[in-house]
CSV table of C-alpha atoms in Angstrom, one decimal:
chain,number,residue,atom,x,y,z
K,900,MET,CA,101.2,102.2,135.9
K,901,LEU,CA,100.7,100.7,132.5
K,902,GLY,CA,100.7,97.0,131.8
K,903,ILE,CA,101.4,94.7,128.9
K,904,GLN,CA,98.1,93.0,129.7
K,905,ASN,CA,96.3,96.0,128.1
K,906,LEU,CA,97.6,94.8,124.7
K,907,VAL,CA,96.3,91.3,125.3
K,908,GLU,CA,92.9,92.8,125.9
K,909,GLY,CA,93.1,94.6,122.6
K,910,ARG,CA,92.8,98.1,124.0
K,911,ILE,CA,93.4,101.0,121.7
K,912,LYS,CA,94.9,103.3,124.4
K,913,ASP,CA,96.7,103.0,127.7
K,914,ALA,CA,96.5,105.7,130.4
K,915,ILE,CA,99.6,107.4,131.6
K,916,SER,CA,99.6,108.6,135.2
K,917,THR,CA,102.8,109.0,137.3
K,918,GLU,CA,104.3,111.3,139.9
K,919,ILE,CA,108.1,111.1,140.5
K,920,LEU,CA,110.1,113.0,143.1
K,921,ASP,CA,113.6,112.3,141.9
K,922,ALA,CA,115.5,113.5,138.9
K,923,GLU,CA,116.8,110.2,137.6
K,924,GLY,CA,113.4,108.6,137.9
K,925,ALA,CA,111.9,111.5,135.9
K,926,ARG,CA,114.7,111.3,133.3
K,927,SER,CA,114.2,107.5,132.9
K,928,TRP,CA,110.5,107.8,132.6
K,929,MET,CA,110.7,110.5,129.8
K,930,GLU,CA,113.5,108.5,128.1
K,931,SER,CA,111.0,105.7,127.7
K,932,ILE,CA,108.5,108.1,126.2
K,933,CYS,CA,110.6,110.3,123.9
K,934,GLY,CA,114.1,108.9,123.7
K,935,PRO,CA,117.6,109.4,125.3
K,936,HIS,CA,118.5,112.7,127.0
K,937,TYR,CA,120.1,114.2,130.0
K,938,LEU,CA,118.2,116.1,132.8
K,939,LYS,CA,119.8,118.8,134.8
K,940,VAL,CA,118.1,120.1,137.9
K,941,LYS,CA,119.4,122.9,140.0
K,942,ASN,CA,117.5,122.0,143.1
K,943,THR,CA,116.9,118.2,143.1
K,944,LYS,CA,114.9,118.3,146.3
K,945,SER,CA,112.2,120.5,144.6
K,946,ILE,CA,111.4,118.2,141.7
K,947,ARG,CA,107.8,117.2,141.5
K,948,PHE,CA,107.5,115.5,138.1
K,949,ARG,CA,104.1,114.6,136.9
K,950,HIS,CA,102.9,113.1,133.6
K,951,VAL,CA,99.3,112.3,132.7
K,952,GLY,CA,97.8,111.3,129.4
K,953,ASN,CA,97.4,108.4,127.0
K,954,VAL,CA,99.5,106.2,124.7
K,955,LEU,CA,97.6,105.3,121.5
K,956,THR,CA,98.7,101.7,120.8
K,957,SER,CA,98.1,101.9,117.0
K,958,THR,CA,101.2,104.0,116.4
K,959,THR,CA,102.4,104.5,120.0
K,960,THR,CA,101.6,108.2,119.8
K,961,ALA,CA,101.5,109.7,123.3
K,962,ILE,CA,99.3,112.7,124.1
K,963,GLY,CA,99.4,114.2,127.6
K,964,HIS,CA,100.6,116.9,130.0
K,965,ILE,CA,103.9,117.0,131.9
K,966,GLU,CA,105.5,119.3,134.6
K,967,TYR,CA,108.7,119.1,136.6
K,968,GLY,CA,107.8,121.5,139.5
K,969,THR,CA,111.2,123.2,139.3
K,970,ASP,CA,113.5,124.7,136.8
K,971,VAL,CA,115.2,122.0,134.7
K,972,THR,CA,117.2,121.7,131.5
K,973,VAL,CA,116.8,118.8,129.1
K,974,GLU,CA,119.9,118.1,127.0
K,975,ILE,CA,119.4,116.1,123.8
K,976,ASP,CA,121.9,114.7,121.4
K,977,ASP,CA,119.5,112.7,119.3
K,978,LEU,CA,116.0,111.5,120.1
K,979,GLN,CA,116.6,108.8,117.5
K,980,SER,CA,113.1,107.4,116.9
K,981,SER,CA,110.6,110.1,117.9
K,982,TYR,CA,109.4,113.7,117.4
K,983,SER,CA,108.7,115.7,120.6
K,984,ILE,CA,106.0,118.4,120.2
K,985,SER,CA,105.2,120.6,123.1
K,986,LEU,CA,103.1,123.7,124.0
K,987,PRO,CA,103.0,125.3,127.5
K,988,VAL,CA,99.7,125.6,129.2
K,989,SER,CA,101.4,127.8,131.8
K,990,GLY,CA,105.0,129.0,132.3
K,991,PHE,CA,107.6,128.9,129.5
K,992,GLN,CA,110.4,127.0,127.9
K,993,ALA,CA,113.4,128.0,125.7
K,994,LEU,CA,115.1,125.8,123.1
K,995,GLU,CA,118.6,126.4,122.0
K,996,GLY,CA,121.1,124.5,119.9
K,997,PRO,CA,124.0,125.0,117.4
K,998,SER,CA,121.7,126.4,114.7
K,999,LEU,CA,118.4,127.0,116.4
K,1000,GLN,CA,116.8,129.1,119.1
K,1001,ALA,CA,113.1,129.3,120.1
K,1002,GLN,CA,111.1,130.8,122.9
K,1003,SER,CA,108.0,128.8,123.9
K,1004,ASP,CA,104.9,129.9,125.8
K,1005,ILE,CA,101.1,129.5,125.5
K,1006,THR,CA,101.2,131.0,122.0
K,1007,ARG,CA,104.3,129.2,120.6
K,1008,GLY,CA,105.2,125.5,120.7
K,1009,VAL,CA,108.4,123.7,119.8
K,1010,ILE,CA,109.2,120.6,117.8
K,1011,ILE,CA,112.3,118.6,118.4
K,1012,SER,CA,113.1,116.3,115.4
K,1013,PRO,CA,115.3,113.2,115.5
K,1014,SER,CA,119.0,113.9,115.0
K,1015,THR,CA,118.5,117.5,116.4
K,1016,ALA,CA,121.0,118.3,119.2
K,1017,CYS,CA,119.6,120.9,121.6
K,1018,ARG,CA,119.0,122.1,125.1
K,1019,LEU,CA,115.4,122.7,126.4
K,1020,HIS,CA,115.2,125.0,129.4
K,1021,ILE,CA,111.8,124.5,131.2
K,1022,SER,CA,110.6,126.9,133.9
K,1023,GLY,CA,109.5,125.5,137.3
K,1024,ASN,CA,105.9,126.8,136.7
K,1025,CYS,CA,105.7,125.3,133.2
K,1026,ARG,CA,102.9,122.8,132.6
K,1027,LYS,CA,102.8,121.7,129.0
K,1028,THR,CA,101.0,119.6,126.5
K,1029,LEU,CA,103.4,117.0,125.1
K,1030,VAL,CA,102.7,115.0,121.9
K,1031,ARG,CA,105.2,112.3,121.0
K,1032,ILE,CA,105.0,110.8,117.5
K,1033,SER,CA,107.2,107.9,116.4
K,1034,ARG,CA,109.7,108.6,113.6
K,1035,GLN,CA,108.3,105.6,111.7
K,1036,ALA,CA,104.7,106.8,111.9
K,1037,MET,CA,105.7,110.3,110.8
K,1038,GLU,CA,107.7,109.0,107.8
K,1039,THR,CA,104.8,106.7,106.8
K,1040,GLY,CA,102.5,109.8,106.8
K,1041,LEU,CA,105.0,111.7,104.7
K,1042,GLU,CA,105.3,108.9,102.2
K,1043,ASN,CA,101.5,108.7,101.9
K,1044,LEU,CA,101.4,112.5,101.2
K,1045,LEU,CA,104.2,112.3,98.6
K,1046,ARG,CA,103.0,109.0,97.2
K,1047,ARG,CA,106.6,107.7,97.1
K,1048,PRO,CA,109.3,106.5,99.5
K,1049,VAL,CA,111.5,109.0,101.3
K,1050,THR,CA,115.2,108.7,102.0
K,1051,GLU,CA,116.2,111.8,103.9
K,1052,PRO,CA,115.0,112.3,107.5
K,1053,LEU,CA,112.0,114.6,108.0
K,1054,VAL,CA,113.2,117.7,109.9
K,1055,PHE,CA,110.7,120.4,111.1
K,1056,GLN,CA,111.2,124.1,111.7
K,1057,THR,CA,111.6,124.3,115.5
K,1058,GLN,CA,109.2,127.1,116.3
K,1059,MET,CA,105.5,126.3,116.0
K,1060,ASP,CA,102.9,129.1,116.1
K,1061,ALA,CA,99.9,128.0,118.2
K,1062,ALA,CA,97.9,131.2,118.1
K,1063,ILE,CA,96.9,131.6,114.5
K,1064,GLY,CA,96.8,129.6,111.3
K,1065,ALA,CA,96.7,125.9,110.6
K,1066,ASN,CA,98.9,125.1,113.6
K,1067,SER,CA,96.5,126.6,116.0
K,1068,ALA,CA,93.8,124.3,114.5
K,1069,TRP,CA,96.1,121.4,115.0
K,1070,TRP,CA,96.5,122.2,118.7
K,1071,ARG,CA,92.8,122.6,119.1
K,1072,THR,CA,92.4,119.1,117.7
K,1073,ILE,CA,94.9,117.8,120.2
K,1074,ARG,CA,92.9,119.4,123.1
K,1075,HIS,CA,89.7,117.9,121.7
K,1076,ILE,CA,91.2,114.4,121.5
K,1077,GLU,CA,92.5,114.7,125.0
K,1078,ASN,CA,89.0,115.5,126.3
K,1079,GLU,CA,87.4,112.7,124.3
K,1080,LEU,CA,89.9,110.1,125.4
K,1081,ARG,CA,88.7,110.6,129.0
K,1082,SER,CA,85.3,109.2,127.9
K,1083,THR,CA,84.7,105.5,128.3
K,1084,ASN,CA,81.9,105.2,125.8
K,1085,GLY,CA,82.8,107.7,123.1
K,1086,LEU,CA,83.6,107.5,119.4
K,1087,TYR,CA,87.3,107.8,120.3
K,1088,ASN,CA,87.1,104.3,121.8
K,1089,SER,CA,86.6,102.8,118.3
K,1090,SER,CA,89.9,101.4,117.0
K,1091,HIS,CA,89.1,102.2,113.4
K,1092,PHE,CA,88.2,105.8,114.2
K,1093,ILE,CA,91.2,106.6,116.4
K,1094,ARG,CA,93.6,105.0,113.9
K,1095,GLU,CA,92.3,107.4,111.2
K,1096,MET,CA,92.4,110.3,113.6
K,1097,GLU,CA,96.1,109.5,114.4
K,1098,GLN,CA,96.9,109.4,110.7
K,1099,ALA,CA,95.1,112.7,110.2
K,1100,LEU,CA,97.0,114.4,113.1
K,1101,ILE,CA,100.3,113.2,111.6
K,1102,LYS,CA,99.5,114.4,108.1
K,1103,GLY,CA,98.2,117.6,109.5
K,1104,ILE,CA,101.4,118.6,111.2
K,1105,ILE,CA,103.5,117.6,108.2
K,1106,ILE,CA,101.4,119.8,106.0
K,1107,SER,CA,101.0,122.8,108.4
K,1108,GLN,CA,104.5,123.0,109.9
K,1109,PRO,CA,107.4,124.1,107.6
K,1110,ASN,CA,109.9,121.3,107.1
K,1111,ASN,CA,112.5,120.1,104.6
K,1112,TYR,CA,109.8,118.3,102.5
K,1113,SER,CA,107.3,121.2,102.4
K,1114,GLN,CA,108.1,122.1,98.7
K,1115,ALA,CA,107.9,118.5,97.7
K,1116,ILE,CA,104.5,118.1,99.4
K,1117,GLU,CA,103.2,121.2,97.6
K,1118,ASN,CA,104.5,119.9,94.3
K,1119,ALA,CA,102.9,116.5,94.8
K,1120,THR,CA,99.6,118.1,95.7
K,1121,CYS,CA,99.6,120.2,92.5
K,1122,THR,CA,100.5,117.2,90.3
K,1123,SER,CA,97.4,115.6,88.9
K,1124,MET,CA,97.5,111.8,88.9
K,1125,PRO,CA,95.7,110.1,86.0
K,1126,ALA,CA,92.3,108.7,87.0
K,1127,TYR,CA,93.2,105.2,86.0
K,1128,LEU,CA,96.2,105.2,88.3
K,1129,SER,CA,94.1,106.3,91.3
K,1130,ARG,CA,91.8,103.4,90.5
K,1131,THR,CA,94.7,101.0,90.2
K,1132,ILE,CA,96.1,102.1,93.6
K,1133,GLU,CA,92.7,101.5,95.2
K,1134,PHE,CA,92.6,98.1,93.6
K,1135,ILE,CA,96.0,97.2,95.1
K,1136,LYS,CA,94.9,98.4,98.5
K,1137,LYS,CA,91.6,96.5,98.4
K,1138,HIS,CA,93.2,93.3,97.2
K,1139,ALA,CA,96.5,93.4,99.1
K,1140,HIS,CA,95.4,90.4,101.2
K,1141,ASP,CA,94.7,88.4,98.0
K,1142,ASP,CA,97.0,86.5,95.8
K,1143,ILE,CA,97.3,89.1,93.1
K,1144,SER,CA,100.0,89.3,90.4
K,1145,ILE,CA,101.3,92.0,88.1
K,1146,GLU,CA,98.9,90.6,85.4
K,1147,ASP,CA,96.0,91.2,87.8
K,1148,ILE,CA,97.1,94.8,88.4
K,1149,GLU,CA,97.7,95.4,84.7
K,1150,GLN,CA,94.2,94.1,83.9
K,1151,ALA,CA,92.6,96.4,86.5
K,1152,ALA,CA,94.5,99.3,85.1
K,1153,CYS,CA,93.4,98.7,81.5
K,1154,VAL,CA,96.7,100.0,80.1
K,1155,SER,CA,99.9,98.4,78.8
K,1156,ARG,CA,102.5,97.2,81.2
K,1157,ASN,CA,105.0,99.7,79.9
K,1158,LYS,CA,102.6,102.7,80.6
K,1159,LEU,CA,101.7,101.3,84.0
K,1160,TYR,CA,105.3,101.0,85.1
K,1161,ASN,CA,106.2,104.4,83.6
K,1162,ASP,CA,103.3,106.2,85.3
K,1163,PHE,CA,103.9,104.4,88.6
K,1164,LYS,CA,107.6,105.6,88.6
K,1165,LYS,CA,106.5,109.1,87.6
K,1166,TYR,CA,103.7,109.6,90.2
K,1167,ILE,CA,104.4,107.1,92.9
K,1168,GLY,CA,108.1,106.8,92.7
K,1169,GLU,CA,108.3,103.0,92.6
K,1170,PRO,CA,107.0,100.1,90.3
K,1171,PRO,CA,103.5,98.6,91.0
K,1172,THR,CA,105.0,95.4,92.4
K,1173,TYR,CA,107.1,97.4,94.9
K,1174,HIS,CA,104.0,99.4,95.8
K,1175,LEU,CA,102.0,96.2,96.4
K,1176,LYS,CA,104.8,94.9,98.7
K,1177,ARG,CA,104.9,98.2,100.6
K,1178,ILE,CA,101.1,98.1,101.2
K,1179,ARG,CA,101.3,94.5,102.4
K,1180,LEU,CA,104.2,95.4,104.7
K,1181,GLU,CA,102.3,98.3,106.2
K,1182,GLY,CA,99.3,96.1,106.7
K,1183,ALA,CA,101.4,93.4,108.4
K,1184,ARG,CA,103.0,96.0,110.6
K,1185,GLN,CA,99.6,97.4,111.7
K,1186,ASP,CA,98.6,93.9,112.7
K,1187,ILE,CA,101.8,93.3,114.5
K,1188,LEU,CA,101.5,96.5,116.5
K,1189,THR,CA,97.8,96.1,117.4
K,1190,ASP,CA,97.3,92.3,117.6
K,1191,SER,CA,100.7,91.0,118.6
K,1192,ALA,CA,99.3,89.0,121.5
K,1193,ASN,CA,96.7,87.1,119.4
K,1194,GLU,CA,98.7,86.2,116.3
K,1195,ASN,CA,102.3,85.1,115.8
K,1196,ILE,CA,104.5,86.9,113.3
K,1197,SER,CA,104.5,84.0,110.8
K,1198,SER,CA,100.6,83.9,110.7
K,1199,ILE,CA,100.5,87.6,110.1
K,1200,ALA,CA,103.1,87.4,107.3
K,1201,MET,CA,101.2,84.6,105.6
K,1202,LYS,CA,97.9,86.5,105.9
K,1203,TRP,CA,99.6,89.4,103.9
K,1204,GLY,CA,101.0,87.2,101.2
K,1205,PHE,CA,104.5,86.6,102.5
K,1206,SER,CA,105.3,82.9,102.3
K,1207,HIS,CA,109.0,83.2,103.2
K,1208,LEU,CA,109.3,84.4,106.8
K,1209,GLY,CA,113.0,85.2,106.5
K,1210,ARG,CA,112.6,87.4,103.4
K,1211,PHE,CA,109.6,89.0,105.1
K,1212,SER,CA,111.7,89.9,108.1
K,1213,VAL,CA,114.4,91.4,105.9
K,1214,ASP,CA,112.0,93.5,103.8
K,1215,TYR,CA,110.2,94.6,107.0
K,1216,LYS,CA,113.4,95.8,108.6
K,1217,LYS,CA,114.4,97.6,105.4
K,1218,GLN,CA,111.2,99.5,105.3
K,1219,PHE,CA,110.7,100.2,109.0
K,1220,ASN,CA,114.2,100.2,110.4
K,1221,GLU,CA,113.3,97.4,112.9
K,1222,SER,CA,112.5,93.7,112.8
K,1223,PRO,CA,109.0,92.4,113.4
K,1224,SER,CA,110.1,91.1,116.8
K,1225,GLU,CA,111.6,94.5,117.6
K,1226,SER,CA,108.3,96.2,116.8
K,1227,ILE,CA,106.5,93.9,119.3
K,1228,GLN,CA,109.1,94.6,122.0
K,1229,ARG,CA,109.0,98.3,121.4
K,1230,ILE,CA,105.2,98.6,121.8
K,1231,LYS,CA,105.4,96.4,124.9
K,1232,ASN,CA,108.1,98.7,126.3
K,1233,ALA,CA,105.9,101.7,125.5
K,1234,THR,CA,103.0,100.3,127.4
K,1235,SER,CA,104.7,98.7,130.3
K,1236,PHE,CA,106.5,101.5,132.1
């Protein structure tokens, strides 16, 4: 079983390993991983649920394998805060809903997005790789690709080809990460490396799997950002910890304030001061999620340039749909089941 103490020790991953022999126990366990759902089991005495893998504490991404040992149906109204991505290693599963239908085997995976109502039928001999990515982490990855805030939920095409193309490479990367996470002395035990790998995985699936932002991502990729603006953004990222002002940003850009604001709105989708605050909030969030046991919220806020804790909490919740204290509680829940 996992423990909150793992966070205190600063570990970058927590091992998942459980075997459950009752339907409600299996449902409760998976609800803590992916979100609310119902579990229907024809023969409750035959259930042999097993889940092994890892939770990466940087973004609470979970990578592992699950099996139920008997035919089951998972009914979902809304996963709310996570994306469930799965690919059978053996057996099969079938997804159906009001406007979707997908068959899934070793060559075809499925993605269940938040707000998607569906039923997932899983065969008794199905053992599958399951990747759970939080909604917040996915939306942050999308915003980084678009270089602007997003307002509409990210919804993926349900069927995911795992045999050819970019998606097959994504699944190969997942398998490679699984193997490396079993090592105790490998590169994947570096917090900086695994954090970058997580972000690459998230961006990879957003780019490779068709979704309602695919065209916007393509347009953003084709739009050439002025060189001075790229340098200015790097300046903001580098000095986000420092007490910098719009005058400092303007001086680093070497352009007029009017041009700076116009180009930020055109290419980034927000003014430079808003972008600075966004970068600082993301930095504070990262510290809260990975170092919550060693620093209190007010210390982290001050470190990132937020002198008014109440305003920081309001801005934080507006950007991440949860308060700083809720972030801490969520990651503790994710690593204490």
